[in-house]
Short mmCIF file of C-alpha atoms in Angstrom, two decimals:
data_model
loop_
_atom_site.label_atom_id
_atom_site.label_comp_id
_atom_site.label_asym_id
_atom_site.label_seq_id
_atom_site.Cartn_x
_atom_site.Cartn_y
_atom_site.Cartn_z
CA UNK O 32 -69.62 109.32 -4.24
CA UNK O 33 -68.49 110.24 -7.43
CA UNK O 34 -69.41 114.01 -9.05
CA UNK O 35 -70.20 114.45 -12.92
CA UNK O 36 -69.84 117.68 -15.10
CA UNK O 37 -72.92 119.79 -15.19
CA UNK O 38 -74.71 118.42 -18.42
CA UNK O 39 -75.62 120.61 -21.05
CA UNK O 40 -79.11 119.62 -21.39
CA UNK O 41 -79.72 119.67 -17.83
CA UNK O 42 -78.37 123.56 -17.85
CA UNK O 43 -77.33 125.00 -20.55
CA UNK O 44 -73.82 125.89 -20.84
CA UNK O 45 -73.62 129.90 -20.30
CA UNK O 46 -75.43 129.27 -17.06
CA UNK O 47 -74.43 126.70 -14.40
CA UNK O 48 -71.26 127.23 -12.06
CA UNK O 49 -67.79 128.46 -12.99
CA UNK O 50 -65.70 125.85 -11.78
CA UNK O 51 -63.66 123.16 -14.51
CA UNK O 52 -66.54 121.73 -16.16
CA UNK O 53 -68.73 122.85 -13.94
CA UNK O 54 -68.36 119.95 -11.62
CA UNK O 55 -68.63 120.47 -7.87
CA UNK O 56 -66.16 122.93 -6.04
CA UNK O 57 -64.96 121.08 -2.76
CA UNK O 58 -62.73 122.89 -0.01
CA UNK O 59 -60.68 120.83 -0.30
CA UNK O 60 -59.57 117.26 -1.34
CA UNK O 61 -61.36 114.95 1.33
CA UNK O 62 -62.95 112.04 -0.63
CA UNK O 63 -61.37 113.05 -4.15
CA UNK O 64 -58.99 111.17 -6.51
CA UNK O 65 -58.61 113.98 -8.18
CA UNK O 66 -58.32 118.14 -6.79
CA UNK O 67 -58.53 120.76 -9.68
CA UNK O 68 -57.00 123.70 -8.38
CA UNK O 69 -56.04 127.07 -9.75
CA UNK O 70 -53.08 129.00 -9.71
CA UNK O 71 -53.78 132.33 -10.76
CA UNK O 72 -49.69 133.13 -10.62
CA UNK O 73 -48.21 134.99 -12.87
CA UNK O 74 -45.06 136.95 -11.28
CA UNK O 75 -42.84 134.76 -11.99
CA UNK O 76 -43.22 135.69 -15.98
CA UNK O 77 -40.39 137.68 -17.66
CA UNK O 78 -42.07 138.88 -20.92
CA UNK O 79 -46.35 138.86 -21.51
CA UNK O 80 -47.66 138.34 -17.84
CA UNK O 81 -51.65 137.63 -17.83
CA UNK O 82 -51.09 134.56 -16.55
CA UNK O 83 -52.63 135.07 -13.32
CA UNK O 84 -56.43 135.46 -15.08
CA UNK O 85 -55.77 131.80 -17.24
CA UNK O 86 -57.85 129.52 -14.44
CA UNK O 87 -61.00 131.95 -14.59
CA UNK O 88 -60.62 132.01 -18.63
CA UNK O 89 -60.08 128.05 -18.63
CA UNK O 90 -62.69 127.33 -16.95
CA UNK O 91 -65.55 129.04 -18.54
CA UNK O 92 -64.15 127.41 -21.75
CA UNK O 93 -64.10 124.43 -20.27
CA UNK O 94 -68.18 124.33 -20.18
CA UNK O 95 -67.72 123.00 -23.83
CA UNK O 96 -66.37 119.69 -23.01
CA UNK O 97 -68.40 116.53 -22.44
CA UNK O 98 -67.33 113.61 -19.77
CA UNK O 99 -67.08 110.80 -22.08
CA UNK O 100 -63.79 110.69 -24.94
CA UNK O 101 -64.84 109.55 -27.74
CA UNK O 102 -61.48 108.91 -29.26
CA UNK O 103 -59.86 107.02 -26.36
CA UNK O 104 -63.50 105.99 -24.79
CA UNK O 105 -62.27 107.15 -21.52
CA UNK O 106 -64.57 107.88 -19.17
CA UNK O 107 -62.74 109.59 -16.19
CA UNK O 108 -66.12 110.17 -14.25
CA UNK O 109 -67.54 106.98 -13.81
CA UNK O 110 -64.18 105.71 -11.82
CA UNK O 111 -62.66 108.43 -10.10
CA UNK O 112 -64.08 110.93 -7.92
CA UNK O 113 -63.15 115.05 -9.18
CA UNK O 114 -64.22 118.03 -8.24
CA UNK O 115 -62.80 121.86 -8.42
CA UNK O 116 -61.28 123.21 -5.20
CA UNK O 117 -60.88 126.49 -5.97
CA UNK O 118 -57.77 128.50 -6.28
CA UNK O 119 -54.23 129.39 -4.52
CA UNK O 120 -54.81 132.29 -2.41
CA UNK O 121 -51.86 134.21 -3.58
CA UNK O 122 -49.83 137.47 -2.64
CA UNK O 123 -49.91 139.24 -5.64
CA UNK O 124 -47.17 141.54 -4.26
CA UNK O 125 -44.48 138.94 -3.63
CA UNK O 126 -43.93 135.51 -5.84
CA UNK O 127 -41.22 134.43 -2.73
CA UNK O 128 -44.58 134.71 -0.43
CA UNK O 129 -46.49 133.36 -3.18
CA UNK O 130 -44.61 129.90 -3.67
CA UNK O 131 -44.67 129.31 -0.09
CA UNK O 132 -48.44 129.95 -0.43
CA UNK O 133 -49.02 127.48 -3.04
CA UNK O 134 -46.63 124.24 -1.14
CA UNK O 135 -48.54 125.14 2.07
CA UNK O 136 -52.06 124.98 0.02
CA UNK O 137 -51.47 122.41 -2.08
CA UNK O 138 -50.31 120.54 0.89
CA UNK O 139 -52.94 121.05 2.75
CA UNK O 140 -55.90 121.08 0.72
CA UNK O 141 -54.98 118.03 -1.75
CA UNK O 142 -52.15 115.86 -0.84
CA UNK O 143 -52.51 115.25 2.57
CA UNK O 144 -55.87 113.73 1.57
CA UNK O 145 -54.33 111.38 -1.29
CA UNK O 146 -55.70 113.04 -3.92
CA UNK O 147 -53.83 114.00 -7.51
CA UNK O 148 -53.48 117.92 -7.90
CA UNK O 149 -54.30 118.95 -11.39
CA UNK O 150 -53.64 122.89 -11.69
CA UNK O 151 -54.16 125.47 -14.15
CA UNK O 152 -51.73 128.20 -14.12
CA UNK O 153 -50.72 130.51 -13.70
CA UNK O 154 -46.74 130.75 -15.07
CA UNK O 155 -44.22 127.71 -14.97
CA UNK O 156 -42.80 129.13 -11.55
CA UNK O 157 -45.58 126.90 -10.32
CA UNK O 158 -44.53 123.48 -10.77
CA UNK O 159 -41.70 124.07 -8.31
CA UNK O 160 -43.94 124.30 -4.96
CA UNK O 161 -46.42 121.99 -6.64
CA UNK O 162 -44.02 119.58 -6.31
CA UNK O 163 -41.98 120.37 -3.31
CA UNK O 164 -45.68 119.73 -1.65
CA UNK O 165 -46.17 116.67 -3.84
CA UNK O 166 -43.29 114.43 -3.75
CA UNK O 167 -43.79 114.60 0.25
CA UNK O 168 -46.02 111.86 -0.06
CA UNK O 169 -44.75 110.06 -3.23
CA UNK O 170 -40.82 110.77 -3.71
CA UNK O 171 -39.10 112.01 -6.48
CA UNK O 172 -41.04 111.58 -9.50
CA UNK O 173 -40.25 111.07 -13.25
CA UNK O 174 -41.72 114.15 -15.30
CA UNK O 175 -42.87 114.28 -18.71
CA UNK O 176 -42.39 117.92 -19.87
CA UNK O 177 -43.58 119.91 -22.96
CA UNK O 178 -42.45 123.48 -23.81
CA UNK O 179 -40.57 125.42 -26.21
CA UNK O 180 -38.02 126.49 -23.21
CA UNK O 181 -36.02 124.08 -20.94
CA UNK O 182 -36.86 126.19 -18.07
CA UNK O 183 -32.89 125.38 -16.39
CA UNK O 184 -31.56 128.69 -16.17
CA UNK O 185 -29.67 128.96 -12.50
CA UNK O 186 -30.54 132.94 -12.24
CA UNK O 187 -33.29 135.47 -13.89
CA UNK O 188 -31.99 139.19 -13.31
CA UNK O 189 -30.47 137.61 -10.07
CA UNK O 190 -33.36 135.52 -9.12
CA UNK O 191 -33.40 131.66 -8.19
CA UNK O 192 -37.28 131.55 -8.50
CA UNK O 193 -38.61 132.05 -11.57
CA UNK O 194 -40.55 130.41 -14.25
CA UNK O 195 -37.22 129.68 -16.29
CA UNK O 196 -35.71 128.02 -13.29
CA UNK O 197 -38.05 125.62 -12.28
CA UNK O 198 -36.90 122.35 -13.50
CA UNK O 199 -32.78 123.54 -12.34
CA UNK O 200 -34.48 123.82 -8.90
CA UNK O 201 -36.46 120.86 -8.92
CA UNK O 202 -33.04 118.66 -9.81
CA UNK O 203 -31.16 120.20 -7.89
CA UNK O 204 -34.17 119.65 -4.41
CA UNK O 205 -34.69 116.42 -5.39
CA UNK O 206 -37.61 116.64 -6.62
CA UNK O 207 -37.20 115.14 -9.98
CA UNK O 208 -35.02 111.92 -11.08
CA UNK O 209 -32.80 112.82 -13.64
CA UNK O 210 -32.75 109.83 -15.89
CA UNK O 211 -36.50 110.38 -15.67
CA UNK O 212 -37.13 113.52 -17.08
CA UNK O 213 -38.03 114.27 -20.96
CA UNK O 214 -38.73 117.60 -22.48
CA UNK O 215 -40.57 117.60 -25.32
CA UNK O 216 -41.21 120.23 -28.15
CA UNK O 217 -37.98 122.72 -26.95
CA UNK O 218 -36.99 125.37 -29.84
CA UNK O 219 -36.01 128.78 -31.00
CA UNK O 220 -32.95 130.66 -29.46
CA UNK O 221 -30.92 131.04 -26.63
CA UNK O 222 -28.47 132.73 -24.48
CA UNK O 223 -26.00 130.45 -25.20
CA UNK O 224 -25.08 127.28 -27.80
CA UNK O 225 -25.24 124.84 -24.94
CA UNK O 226 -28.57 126.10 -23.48
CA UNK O 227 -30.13 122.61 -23.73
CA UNK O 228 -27.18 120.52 -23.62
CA UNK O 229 -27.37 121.14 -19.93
CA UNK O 230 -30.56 119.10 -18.80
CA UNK O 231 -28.69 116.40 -21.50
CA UNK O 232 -26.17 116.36 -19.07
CA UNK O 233 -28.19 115.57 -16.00
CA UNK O 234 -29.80 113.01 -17.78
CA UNK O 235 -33.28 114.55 -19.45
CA UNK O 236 -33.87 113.40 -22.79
CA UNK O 237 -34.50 116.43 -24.49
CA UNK O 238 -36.65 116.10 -28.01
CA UNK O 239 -36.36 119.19 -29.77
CA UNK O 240 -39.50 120.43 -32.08
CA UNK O 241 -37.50 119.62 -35.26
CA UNK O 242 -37.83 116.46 -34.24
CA UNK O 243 -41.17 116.57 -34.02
CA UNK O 244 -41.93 118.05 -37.02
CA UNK O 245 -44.28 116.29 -40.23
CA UNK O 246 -44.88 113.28 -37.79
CA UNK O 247 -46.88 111.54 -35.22
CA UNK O 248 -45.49 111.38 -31.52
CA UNK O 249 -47.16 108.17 -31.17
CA UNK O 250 -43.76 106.21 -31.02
CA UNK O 251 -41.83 108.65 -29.23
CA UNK O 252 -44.26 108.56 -26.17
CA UNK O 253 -43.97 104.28 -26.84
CA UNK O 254 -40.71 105.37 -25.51
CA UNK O 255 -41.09 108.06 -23.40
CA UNK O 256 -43.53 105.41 -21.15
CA UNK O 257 -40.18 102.77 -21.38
CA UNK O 258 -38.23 105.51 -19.57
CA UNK O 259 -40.12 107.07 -17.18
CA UNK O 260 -42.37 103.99 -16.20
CA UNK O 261 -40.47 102.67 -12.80
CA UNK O 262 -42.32 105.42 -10.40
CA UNK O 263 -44.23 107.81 -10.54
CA UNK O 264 -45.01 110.68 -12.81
CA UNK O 265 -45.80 114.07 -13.06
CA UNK O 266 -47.12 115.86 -16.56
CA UNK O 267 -46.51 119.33 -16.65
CA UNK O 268 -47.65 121.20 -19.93
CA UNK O 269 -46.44 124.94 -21.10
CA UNK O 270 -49.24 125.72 -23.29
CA UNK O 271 -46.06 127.70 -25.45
CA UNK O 272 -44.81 124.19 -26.40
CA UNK O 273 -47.57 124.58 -28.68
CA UNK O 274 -47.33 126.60 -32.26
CA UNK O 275 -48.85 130.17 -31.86
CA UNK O 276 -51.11 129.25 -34.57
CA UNK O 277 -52.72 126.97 -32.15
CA UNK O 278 -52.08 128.91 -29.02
CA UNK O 279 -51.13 132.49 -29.40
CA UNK O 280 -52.39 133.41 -26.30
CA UNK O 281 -49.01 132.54 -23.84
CA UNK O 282 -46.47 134.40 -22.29
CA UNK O 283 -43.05 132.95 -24.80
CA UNK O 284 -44.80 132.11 -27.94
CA UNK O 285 -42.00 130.51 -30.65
CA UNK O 286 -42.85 129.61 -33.87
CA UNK O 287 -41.95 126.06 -35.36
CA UNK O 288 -44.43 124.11 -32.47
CA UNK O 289 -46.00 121.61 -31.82
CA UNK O 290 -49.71 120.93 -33.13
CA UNK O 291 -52.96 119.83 -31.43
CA UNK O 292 -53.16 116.66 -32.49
CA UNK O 293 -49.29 116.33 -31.49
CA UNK O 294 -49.94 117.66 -27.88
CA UNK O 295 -53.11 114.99 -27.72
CA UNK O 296 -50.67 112.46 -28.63
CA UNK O 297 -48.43 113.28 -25.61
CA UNK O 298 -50.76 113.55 -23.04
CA UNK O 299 -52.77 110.34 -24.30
CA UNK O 300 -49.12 108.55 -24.46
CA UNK O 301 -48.92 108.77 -20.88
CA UNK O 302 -51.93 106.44 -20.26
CA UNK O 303 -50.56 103.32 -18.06
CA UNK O 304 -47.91 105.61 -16.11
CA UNK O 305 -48.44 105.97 -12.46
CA UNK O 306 -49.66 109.59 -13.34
CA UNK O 307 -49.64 111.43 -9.73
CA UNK O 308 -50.49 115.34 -10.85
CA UNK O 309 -50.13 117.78 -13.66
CA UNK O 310 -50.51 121.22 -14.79
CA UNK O 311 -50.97 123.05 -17.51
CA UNK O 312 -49.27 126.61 -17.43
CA UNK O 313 -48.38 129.85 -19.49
CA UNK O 314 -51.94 130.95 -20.69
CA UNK O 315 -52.17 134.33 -21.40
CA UNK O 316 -56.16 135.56 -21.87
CA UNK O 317 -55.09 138.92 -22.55
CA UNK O 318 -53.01 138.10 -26.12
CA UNK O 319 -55.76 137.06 -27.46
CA UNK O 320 -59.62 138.08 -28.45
CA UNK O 321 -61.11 134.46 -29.15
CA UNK O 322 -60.46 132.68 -26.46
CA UNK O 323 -58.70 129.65 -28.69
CA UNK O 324 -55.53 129.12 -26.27
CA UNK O 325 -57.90 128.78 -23.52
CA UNK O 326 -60.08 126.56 -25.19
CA UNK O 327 -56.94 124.32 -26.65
CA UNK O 328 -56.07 124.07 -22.78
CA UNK O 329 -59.42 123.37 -21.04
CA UNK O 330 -59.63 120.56 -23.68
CA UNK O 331 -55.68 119.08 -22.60
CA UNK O 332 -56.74 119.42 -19.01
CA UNK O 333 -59.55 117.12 -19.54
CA UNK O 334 -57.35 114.88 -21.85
CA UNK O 335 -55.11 114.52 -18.65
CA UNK O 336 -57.92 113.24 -16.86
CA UNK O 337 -58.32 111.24 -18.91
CA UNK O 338 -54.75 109.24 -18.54
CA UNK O 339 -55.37 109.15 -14.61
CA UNK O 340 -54.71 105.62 -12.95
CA UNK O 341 -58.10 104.28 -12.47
CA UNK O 342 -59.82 105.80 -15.40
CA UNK O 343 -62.26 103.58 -16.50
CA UNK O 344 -62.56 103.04 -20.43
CA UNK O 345 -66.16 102.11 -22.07
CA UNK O 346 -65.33 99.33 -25.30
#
């Protein structure tokens, strides 16, 4: 059975439910490809928290977008079977209780039925039990990573667990492969001069913004796809890898970004990988009054439904 966003003729779109797209919400994963889930986690933060109202925001933006792309002519409905399972039921009081919330959930709920967990976030903390649930069915996976932060730090005021330790922990559980791994769009300051020459060392290619600056990302991602194509992958996106003029409303924000069309380039590039999940993390409704971040990311979770396996394309 497959489940299509509420049209906007058949309801228009500040009615209808408030799930992504206003497509079905599902317990849980049985019978789905796909399991959009929200992770309303936001503890984990060290600067602007708000994270934790992002899914609610997301989705009501996300009434706006229509099932077919016009650009790629993807057409993620007609093949593959998605519906919105809710959120994490977190602990608000404790993020230790809170990732061991979100492995058991997402466990439970989506990946012991086969399906691909999408999330909203929800701070980058998340990825980390998203995947220590995930890669017990498919193994380490190859990540494709945009932020302005490299998100390796081994300690955060004393703590292993945070959202700017995730990817240290991930390497260092197995849950990533190394040679892999690319980070995409990192920037600004840091703590020290070698800040990012440490995921270098364990293999990431990191590709700083100035690299990215005044040019497509078309080629990169040509070969981005060459080196993380032999398994499978996992997309996670900090909305902050964006330019605040696109996406103020985040946690980190760092000038010198990436743009729209940039980020639309990157998640499009990953079309032919054996895509297994993603997120998209960092929104923060409260720094901003229009909305625009949380439009900008309802639009790139759609785009990374878009680059699913299966996804059937209308010529």
């Amino acid at each position: 059975m497959r489940y299509e966003s509420l049209g906007g003729n058949a309801m228009p779109r500040f009615g209808g439910p408030g799930t992504f797209m206003r497509l079905p919400e599902k317990p849980d994963a049985q019978g789905l490809d796909v399991g959009i889930v929200g992770v309303p986690l936001d503890i984990g933060t060290s600067f602007r928290s708000g994270a934790h109202h992002a899914p609610k925001a997301i989705r009501a933006e996300s009434c706006l977008i229509r099932p077919y792309n016009m650009a790629t002519r993807a057409a993620p409905f007609d093949s593959l079977t998605i519906a919105d399972v809710g959120d994490v039921p977190l602990n608000p009081f404790s993020l230790e209780k809170s990732v061991g919330i979100i492995q058991a959930d997402v466990a439970e709920r989506i990946v012991r039925h086969g399906a691909a967990p999408i999330a909203i976030g929800g701070d980058h903390t998340i990825t980390l039990p998203l995947l220590r649930a995930l890669t017990k069915r498919t193994g380490p996976v190859g990540l494709v990573h945009v932020d302005a932060h490299a998100d390796v730090n081994d300690r955060h005021f004393g703590e292993p667990v945070t959202h700017g330790t995730t990817f240290r922990r991930c390497l260092e559980e197995g849950l990533i492969e190394g040679r892999r791994v690319v980070q995409i769009g990192l920037r600004a300051t840091g703590y020290t001069a070698e800040d990012f020459d440490w995921p270098r060392k364990q293999g990431f290619r990191v590709v700083q913004a100035e690299e990215c600056w005044h040019r497509s990302l078309t080629p990169l991602m040509a070969e981005v796809r060459e080196q993380v194509k032999c398994g499978p992958v996992y997309l996670t996106f900090d909305i902050d890898g964006l330019d605040p003029a696109y996406a103020m409303g985040n946690g980190s924000p760092e000038i010198g970004g990436l743009t729209t069309p940039q980020a639309l380039e990157i998640i499009r590039g990953c079309r032919g990988l054996d895509m297994v999940g993603a997120d998209l993390v960092e929104v923060s409704p409260p720094f901003e009054a229009n909305r625009n971040t949380c439009l900008t990311a309802a639009n790139l979770l759609y785009e990374m439904l878009c680059v699913l396996p299966g996804v059937t394309y209308r010529n």
